[in-house]
């Protein structure tokens, strides 16, 4: 087993130096998600600026994968439009469900490509998805969803 | 007492010959979750299906007779293993079901009580407002959530005995937590998270002093030490087969005949009845009263082979082996920088499940590095989330041993911990 393939340097870097890790002062909505098998936790806060671009905050504790994933997500989606956020999330989720058999698109998911190795470990997929699921939940609560998602 | 020879024992377990993660020999240190199975258990199940598979306690043909005989003689062997009478042992799916059976006795009796036309319920099981149920702060969810449910359904109060910083049950408040309004006390014999072996006899004695029923979760003790069931002082004892070399799908509830008799049934349907009419039914005597539907016959046959295997080694010898190995593991962990054992650090009244944290590393990451080296441990809250919270940790890494482990397995875990510290740059 290739530990370096799972824990790519980008992941370790985000884990040790998380980006954007703070709660928002005035979130439109928040979502707290836990991974009940291991106790990982993340709370994602969302708000929007005057143009409707996302403002994100998060807090959490957990393994390197879940915490690095939150950091990558925050870096990618801070200031993104709602449509962009949905596109990026769907691409990330699809990669995590690919068992590692896709070539992820760095133009869409940026540092998120580093998680392709994680997709090979079913027990860790949940860790990587935790912040993204919390974000989706928070966006739904805040009404910050693309029209197509709202009707699903 | 002949000391165990893990190298020889290992040869009886086919799975321990396999490799994992690109050819690494498997180092299995997760027996507190589930043990591996020796060939004799697998062979016994296979032989049953090949020679006398049939539904038990039904049918008049020869196979049904032989299957029933095998099923009941397995019960006798399992009862003998804990020095009990066969009729005192109820088969369940697992310990979780056995504990639910106990908890449901209270909520069912409370619901049935007082409705005109229902048979009279034993008042010991009827919860009135102001009554309470007592557990401890180191319970597995299986011995916590069913009691929370029983309380929610009846308005009874849930109380617990606290745990001290060194991972022991804090008995200072025993006489105030368990009081005249206590109806049930359910306590773990050996904690699956902390490894602590609790003085359950003391707790059960206090329960009986106030007229409460005493329940013991013996999931982690019966597989690892000699247990003469009456010496626990309990009315009901629950445990699982799969943690003691047996198959999955079989667990047990031991009870005194008097208490089993007084309890209302849990699952109802075929095989557990005496007379059935359209309006109502009467029930068989225990243990059949609690064994509704077609039973896990093959598993009982496998289980019999498991207790025979353990008895041949000798439970004294098993306990001695594990005690020695636990001491070794505690010493090796103690010598590591940044590693903290959660639970008793002295090898006294302590079992072989050892939880620890590694500074700067999440258990999931520790477990992943160990796994990459073929070492299987458990990470997470081990179904004892409140106990983790008590110690201020979200999760732990846990190693746990059994008859097939030796010092080299502990050494492999220790090397893995050092490798994890180096990989993540926290050493
Ligand atoms: C102390 C304790 N109680 C209860 C259980 C539940 O056992 P099972 O999952 O076999 O029902 C376990 C096992 O995980 C345990 O360790």
Coordinates of N, CA and C in Angstrom, one line a residue, chain A residues 1-4 6-7 12 15-16 34-40 61-65 121 123-124 127, chain B residues 21-22 24 360-362 364-366 368-369 371-373 378-382 385 394-395 423-425:
Chain A
X1 N 0.8 -1.2 0.0 CA 0.0 0.0 0.0 C 0.9 1.2 0.0
X2 N 0.4 2.2 -0.8 CA 1.2 3.4 -1.0 C 0.7 4.5 -0.2
X3 N 1.3 4.7 1.0 CA 0.9 5.8 1.9 C 1.0 7.2 1.2
X4 N 2.1 7.3 0.4 CA 2.2 8.7 -0.3 C 1.2 9.0 -1.3
X6 N -2.0 8.0 -0.9 CA -3.1 8.4 -0.1 C -3.0 9.8 0.4
X7 N -1.8 9.9 1.1 CA -1.6 11.2 1.8 C -0.7 12.1 0.9
X12 N -1.3 16.8 3.1 CA -0.6 17.0 4.4 C -0.4 18.5 4.6
X15 N -3.6 20.0 5.8 CA -3.9 19.5 7.2 C -3.1 20.4 8.2
X16 N -1.8 20.6 7.8 CA -0.9 21.3 8.8 C -1.2 22.8 8.8
X34 N -21.2 15.1 11.4 CA -20.3 14.2 12.0 C -20.2 12.9 11.3
X35 N -19.1 12.3 11.4 CA -18.9 11.0 10.9 C -19.0 10.0 12.1
X36 N -20.2 9.4 12.2 CA -20.4 8.6 13.5 C -19.5 7.5 13.7
X37 N -18.8 7.0 12.6 CA -17.9 5.9 12.9 C -16.6 6.3 13.6
X38 N -16.2 7.5 13.3 CA -14.9 7.9 13.9 C -15.0 9.2 14.7
X39 N -16.1 9.9 14.7 CA -16.2 11.1 15.5 C -15.7 12.3 14.9
X40 N -15.3 12.3 13.6 CA -14.9 13.5 13.0 C -16.1 14.5 12.9
X61 N -12.9 19.2 13.9 CA -11.8 18.4 14.4 C -11.9 17.0 13.8
X62 N -10.8 16.4 13.5 CA -10.9 15.1 12.9 C -9.6 14.7 12.2
X63 N -9.6 13.7 11.4 CA -8.4 13.2 10.8 C -7.9 14.1 9.7
X64 N -6.7 13.8 9.2 CA -6.1 14.7 8.2 C -6.9 14.8 7.0
X65 N -7.6 13.7 6.6 CA -8.3 13.7 5.3 C -9.5 14.7 5.4
X121 N -9.9 4.1 -0.9 CA -10.1 3.6 0.5 C -11.5 3.9 0.9
X123 N -13.2 3.3 3.5 CA -13.4 3.8 4.8 C -13.0 5.3 4.9
X124 N -12.2 5.8 4.0 CA -11.8 7.2 4.1 C -12.6 8.2 3.2
X127 N -14.7 10.5 5.1 CA -13.9 11.6 5.7 C -13.8 12.8 4.7
Chain B
X21 N -2.6 -5.8 2.1 CA -1.9 -4.6 1.6 C -0.5 -4.9 0.9
X22 N -0.6 -5.6 -0.2 CA 0.5 -5.9 -1.0 C 1.5 -6.8 -0.3
X24 N 1.8 -8.0 2.9 CA 2.3 -7.9 4.3 C 1.6 -9.0 5.1
X360 N -0.9 15.0 18.4 CA -0.8 15.6 17.0 C -1.3 14.7 15.9
X361 N -1.8 13.5 16.2 CA -2.3 12.6 15.2 C -3.7 12.1 15.5
X362 N -4.5 12.1 14.5 CA -5.9 11.6 14.7 C -5.8 10.1 14.5
X364 N -7.6 8.0 13.1 CA -7.8 7.4 11.8 C -6.5 7.4 11.0
X365 N -5.7 8.4 11.2 CA -4.4 8.4 10.5 C -3.4 7.4 11.1
X366 N -3.4 7.3 12.4 CA -2.6 6.2 13.0 C -3.0 4.9 12.5
X368 N -4.4 4.1 9.8 CA -4.1 3.9 8.3 C -2.7 3.6 8.1
X369 N -1.8 4.2 8.9 CA -0.4 3.8 8.8 C -0.1 2.4 9.3
X371 N -2.3 0.0 9.2 CA -2.9 -0.8 8.2 C -1.9 -1.0 7.0
X372 N -1.3 0.1 6.6 CA -0.3 0.0 5.5 C 0.8 -1.0 5.8
X373 N 1.0 -1.3 7.0 CA 2.1 -2.3 7.4 C 1.5 -3.6 7.8
X378 N -8.3 -1.1 15.7 CA -9.6 -0.4 15.6 C -9.3 1.1 15.9
X379 N -10.0 2.0 15.2 CA -9.9 3.4 15.5 C -11.3 4.0 15.6
X380 N -11.5 5.0 16.3 CA -12.8 5.6 16.4 C -13.2 5.7 17.9
X381 N -14.6 5.7 18.1 CA -15.0 5.8 19.5 C -15.4 4.5 20.1
X382 N -15.3 3.4 19.3 CA -15.5 2.1 19.8 C -16.9 1.9 20.4
X385 N -19.0 6.3 22.8 CA -18.8 7.8 22.6 C -18.8 8.6 23.9
X394 N -11.8 12.8 20.9 CA -12.9 12.5 19.9 C -12.9 11.0 19.6
X395 N -11.7 10.3 19.7 CA -11.6 9.0 19.3 C -10.3 8.4 19.9
X423 N 6.0 9.8 9.7 CA 5.3 10.2 8.4 C 4.7 11.5 8.5
X424 N 4.0 11.8 9.6 CA 3.3 13.0 9.8 C 4.1 14.1 10.4
X425 N 5.4 13.8 10.7 CA 6.3 14.8 11.2 C 6.0 15.3 12.6

